[in-house]
XYZ file of C-alpha atoms in Angstrom:
308
model
C 74.163 -27.770 -42.308
C 76.059 -25.510 -39.967
C 78.257 -22.857 -41.614
C 81.612 -24.385 -42.303
C 80.413 -27.802 -41.039
C 82.347 -30.835 -42.205
C 81.546 -34.492 -41.999
C 83.900 -36.203 -39.536
C 86.815 -33.809 -40.021
C 88.536 -32.038 -37.177
C 86.885 -28.788 -36.051
C 89.415 -26.717 -34.046
C 88.382 -25.383 -30.661
C 87.401 -21.735 -30.877
C 85.566 -19.358 -28.585
C 84.182 -17.417 -31.550
C 82.874 -20.633 -33.086
C 80.871 -21.300 -29.948
C 79.302 -17.826 -30.014
C 78.425 -18.155 -33.713
C 76.156 -21.094 -32.959
C 73.546 -19.523 -30.740
C 70.763 -21.941 -31.714
C 71.638 -24.589 -29.060
C 71.334 -21.949 -26.341
C 67.870 -20.836 -27.362
C 66.762 -24.395 -28.081
C 67.809 -25.500 -24.608
C 65.940 -22.651 -22.980
C 62.851 -23.136 -25.141
C 62.794 -26.860 -24.475
C 62.796 -26.338 -20.740
C 60.010 -23.772 -20.849
C 57.815 -25.848 -23.160
C 58.506 -29.386 -21.929
C 58.075 -29.047 -18.174
C 55.500 -27.867 -15.751
C 55.974 -24.441 -14.229
C 59.113 -24.697 -12.064
C 59.147 -23.685 -8.435
C 61.849 -21.094 -7.738
C 63.595 -21.738 -4.426
C 66.705 -19.830 -3.371
C 67.475 -18.851 -6.962
C 67.234 -22.477 -8.127
C 64.599 -24.076 -10.323
C 62.953 -27.020 -8.559
C 61.349 -29.029 -11.320
C 58.146 -30.761 -10.246
C 57.862 -32.624 -13.555
C 61.310 -33.303 -14.966
C 60.555 -35.368 -18.071
C 61.517 -32.572 -20.472
C 64.624 -31.718 -18.487
C 65.730 -35.329 -18.478
C 65.268 -35.484 -22.246
C 67.349 -32.349 -22.664
C 70.179 -33.584 -20.434
C 70.112 -37.201 -21.572
C 73.031 -38.383 -23.689
C 71.676 -39.825 -26.959
C 74.326 -42.571 -26.948
C 74.412 -44.016 -23.403
C 71.032 -42.569 -22.323
C 72.563 -41.382 -19.035
C 72.413 -37.875 -17.602
C 75.171 -35.617 -18.904
C 77.643 -33.798 -16.657
C 80.389 -31.288 -17.573
C 82.025 -31.248 -19.942
C 78.960 -31.561 -22.185
C 80.019 -31.591 -25.827
C 78.124 -30.454 -28.907
C 78.652 -30.650 -32.641
C 78.517 -27.557 -34.906
C 74.806 -28.266 -35.460
C 74.052 -28.146 -31.720
C 73.613 -31.883 -31.001
C 74.953 -32.790 -27.566
C 76.489 -35.842 -25.930
C 78.513 -36.691 -22.829
C 82.299 -36.686 -22.629
C 82.547 -40.473 -22.207
C 80.601 -41.111 -25.383
C 82.552 -38.510 -27.369
C 85.504 -40.895 -27.499
C 83.220 -43.877 -27.976
C 81.752 -42.466 -31.205
C 85.248 -41.559 -32.484
C 84.533 -37.830 -32.288
C 81.726 -38.093 -34.845
C 78.254 -36.745 -33.973
C 75.846 -39.718 -33.691
C 72.930 -37.535 -34.816
C 74.174 -35.684 -37.914
C 77.549 -37.461 -38.436
C 79.518 -34.198 -38.400
C 82.864 -33.859 -36.661
C 82.344 -32.992 -32.987
C 85.538 -31.005 -32.497
C 86.042 -29.506 -29.054
C 82.934 -27.377 -28.616
C 81.372 -27.388 -25.155
C 77.703 -26.658 -24.665
C 78.169 -24.108 -21.902
C 74.530 -23.001 -22.125
C 73.282 -26.494 -21.252
C 75.813 -26.807 -18.443
C 74.510 -23.533 -16.995
C 70.921 -24.722 -17.338
C 71.774 -27.912 -15.431
C 73.529 -25.901 -12.725
C 70.321 -23.947 -12.061
C 68.155 -27.043 -11.554
C 67.143 -28.959 -8.463
C 65.626 -32.389 -9.029
C 64.129 -35.161 -6.874
C 66.117 -38.318 -6.190
C 65.533 -41.098 -8.715
C 64.540 -43.325 -5.774
C 61.616 -41.084 -4.859
C 59.124 -43.920 -5.364
C 61.076 -46.014 -2.839
C 60.855 -43.376 -0.115
C 63.479 -40.673 -0.731
C 61.755 -37.298 -0.901
C 64.800 -35.033 -0.845
C 65.589 -32.491 -3.586
C 69.152 -32.033 -4.865
C 71.068 -29.695 -7.168
C 71.566 -31.388 -10.511
C 75.329 -31.798 -10.079
C 74.907 -33.282 -6.551
C 72.067 -35.620 -7.442
C 74.182 -38.381 -8.970
C 76.514 -38.627 -5.965
C 73.547 -38.797 -3.602
C 71.825 -41.521 -5.630
C 74.927 -43.713 -5.499
C 74.667 -43.764 -1.691
C 70.950 -43.138 -1.144
C 69.654 -45.339 1.686
C 66.504 -45.967 -0.371
C 68.342 -47.292 -3.434
C 67.466 -50.900 -4.382
C 69.504 -53.781 -3.011
C 71.247 -56.371 -5.173
C 70.204 -59.989 -4.849
C 72.380 -61.548 -2.096
C 72.416 -65.001 -3.674
C 76.015 -66.023 -4.329
C 75.520 -69.126 -6.436
C 75.082 -67.168 -9.660
C 75.508 -63.673 -11.045
C 71.912 -62.667 -10.396
C 70.965 -59.212 -11.690
C 67.698 -58.842 -9.758
C 67.411 -55.733 -7.568
C 64.670 -54.497 -5.270
C 63.660 -53.705 -1.732
C 63.947 -56.323 1.021
C 60.425 -57.844 0.702
C 60.929 -58.242 -3.054
C 64.339 -59.902 -2.581
C 63.044 -62.274 0.121
C 60.292 -63.437 -2.223
C 62.789 -63.686 -5.072
C 65.179 -65.845 -3.007
C 62.351 -68.228 -2.046
C 60.691 -68.474 -5.440
C 63.591 -68.241 -7.892
C 66.591 -69.533 -5.929
C 64.605 -71.992 -3.753
C 66.320 -70.688 -0.612
C 65.095 -72.080 2.720
C 63.720 -69.579 5.223
C 63.421 -70.088 8.979
C 61.923 -68.122 11.845
C 64.026 -67.677 14.956
C 67.366 -66.361 16.138
C 69.199 -69.662 16.654
C 70.256 -72.209 14.067
C 71.740 -75.687 13.886
C 72.794 -76.804 10.425
C 74.555 -79.933 9.259
C 76.624 -79.754 6.082
C 77.563 -82.999 4.345
C 79.785 -83.430 1.294
C 80.751 -86.847 -0.026
C 83.953 -85.732 -1.757
C 85.596 -83.043 0.390
C 88.768 -83.102 -1.737
C 86.967 -81.079 -4.419
C 86.530 -77.435 -3.449
C 86.218 -75.526 -6.746
C 84.896 -72.301 -5.231
C 81.491 -73.834 -4.616
C 78.693 -72.110 -2.722
C 76.944 -74.782 -0.756
C 74.086 -73.140 1.013
C 72.267 -69.909 1.696
C 69.588 -69.805 4.385
C 67.432 -66.810 5.295
C 66.414 -66.235 8.924
C 63.571 -64.019 10.099
C 64.729 -62.622 13.431
C 63.719 -59.476 15.361
C 61.504 -58.560 12.431
C 64.517 -58.426 10.090
C 66.118 -60.869 7.653
C 69.597 -62.406 7.781
C 71.454 -64.543 5.223
C 73.620 -67.398 6.489
C 76.261 -68.403 3.934
C 78.311 -71.582 4.027
C 80.738 -72.390 1.232
C 84.027 -73.895 0.131
C 86.746 -72.066 -1.783
C 90.489 -71.770 -2.262
C 92.260 -69.252 -0.036
C 95.566 -68.979 -1.829
C 96.655 -72.597 -2.123
C 94.680 -73.785 0.895
C 91.134 -75.165 0.578
C 88.875 -73.774 3.286
C 85.266 -73.725 4.397
C 83.672 -70.495 5.560
C 80.422 -69.506 7.263
C 79.267 -65.901 7.677
C 76.123 -63.872 8.198
C 74.814 -60.947 6.147
C 72.091 -58.513 7.127
C 69.347 -57.662 4.649
C 69.463 -53.916 5.171
C 71.885 -51.018 5.486
C 75.160 -51.019 7.418
C 73.899 -48.711 10.170
C 71.115 -51.157 11.015
C 73.432 -54.167 10.679
C 75.628 -52.770 13.469
C 72.712 -53.092 15.880
C 73.102 -56.893 15.780
C 75.756 -59.480 16.613
C 76.011 -63.187 15.931
C 78.049 -66.219 16.924
C 78.993 -69.377 15.034
C 80.352 -72.631 16.416
C 81.649 -75.773 14.742
C 83.364 -78.778 16.276
C 83.732 -82.487 16.793
C 85.875 -85.080 18.505
C 85.837 -82.988 21.689
C 87.148 -79.883 19.925
C 85.334 -76.653 19.140
C 85.933 -73.594 16.954
C 83.962 -70.405 17.624
C 83.414 -67.045 15.927
C 81.621 -63.900 17.026
C 81.056 -60.884 14.857
C 78.707 -58.282 13.402
C 76.658 -59.231 10.320
C 77.668 -57.430 7.154
C 75.108 -55.512 5.151
C 74.143 -56.949 1.770
C 75.258 -53.567 0.414
C 78.674 -55.259 0.592
C 78.887 -57.889 -2.120
C 79.196 -61.529 -1.210
C 82.698 -61.662 -2.660
C 83.793 -58.589 -0.710
C 82.691 -60.164 2.567
C 84.253 -63.497 1.700
C 87.560 -62.015 0.582
C 87.796 -59.943 3.756
C 87.638 -63.238 5.714
C 84.996 -61.728 7.983
C 83.512 -64.979 9.252
C 84.198 -68.448 10.616
C 86.998 -69.996 8.534
C 87.744 -73.706 8.814
C 90.801 -75.275 7.181
C 89.928 -78.457 5.314
C 92.183 -80.693 7.432
C 90.527 -79.381 10.588
C 87.076 -79.756 9.046
C 87.826 -83.402 8.210
C 89.098 -83.932 11.751
C 85.824 -82.529 13.085
C 83.973 -84.899 10.757
C 85.629 -87.999 12.258
C 85.547 -91.363 10.540
C 87.840 -92.124 7.590
C 88.057 -88.484 6.438
C 86.410 -89.429 3.163
C 83.207 -87.518 3.902
C 82.706 -84.049 5.306
C 80.145 -83.837 8.099
C 80.065 -80.444 9.790
C 77.472 -79.185 12.224
C 77.382 -75.388 12.453
C 75.360 -73.823 15.244
C 74.838 -70.195 16.073
C 72.602 -67.431 17.265
C 71.749 -63.810 16.490
C 71.114 -61.181 19.122
C 70.332 -57.496 19.224
C 72.789 -55.173 20.934
C 71.352 -52.976 23.681
């Protein structure tokens, strides 16, 4: 038990209290020296070639995520992140003593001296980053996994493009086609029911890349609409190298759309809510369908091309 330690009672913030507990400082330093391979010193920073021990040291015991300032510790030297401090009601999850307001400045300094590889190293990112810059980079790393683009369910699968293409075919039974032109016919027997339904997702292999064609019905405010749009299976910079056109019509009328495919980094809902695609009001869609307006019959054609 730490001197003066109390179980889940307030420990006032004190600079002298921090200096009295020197064990966490030495423990942190000892753990780094004994748990990792010899670090490479570059520009005054420690580049850790094997970071397992460092990750253990800087890992919050509650949420298991890396800790960033302020890093808190209890009087016995157990650490946790600031988010989890409130979550555990200011009570140390390891020894159950009151956390108080003690910061583990030694561990924060240790983290500041480190440079670590990106967590997506196995996917192709070979850059090294200061510890406090690493998290921001990983959130935008071009090698980070993609989310499944299927909109019909809240699918949690992530991976690179080949993995997601196989996943869409095998698990979501999505049709795939080769070529840069398409001609699809969408039929719905009861067009009066919209209910935010995703009707179809088709994957096209074109120019050696993959594109997702979405067609769905949903409520835009009070108005039921149908919408078709294209998403690119890759990053935004590559998506901008392509353009596409969509066309729908009937009864001698035609509605056209031309745009740039959106990256699947943007969620399906984000693209849909931005109205970045061909939008067809239900009354117009039924007019295109002809007949007695009791059945929706829409033919959507289009093509994809690469900008020069």
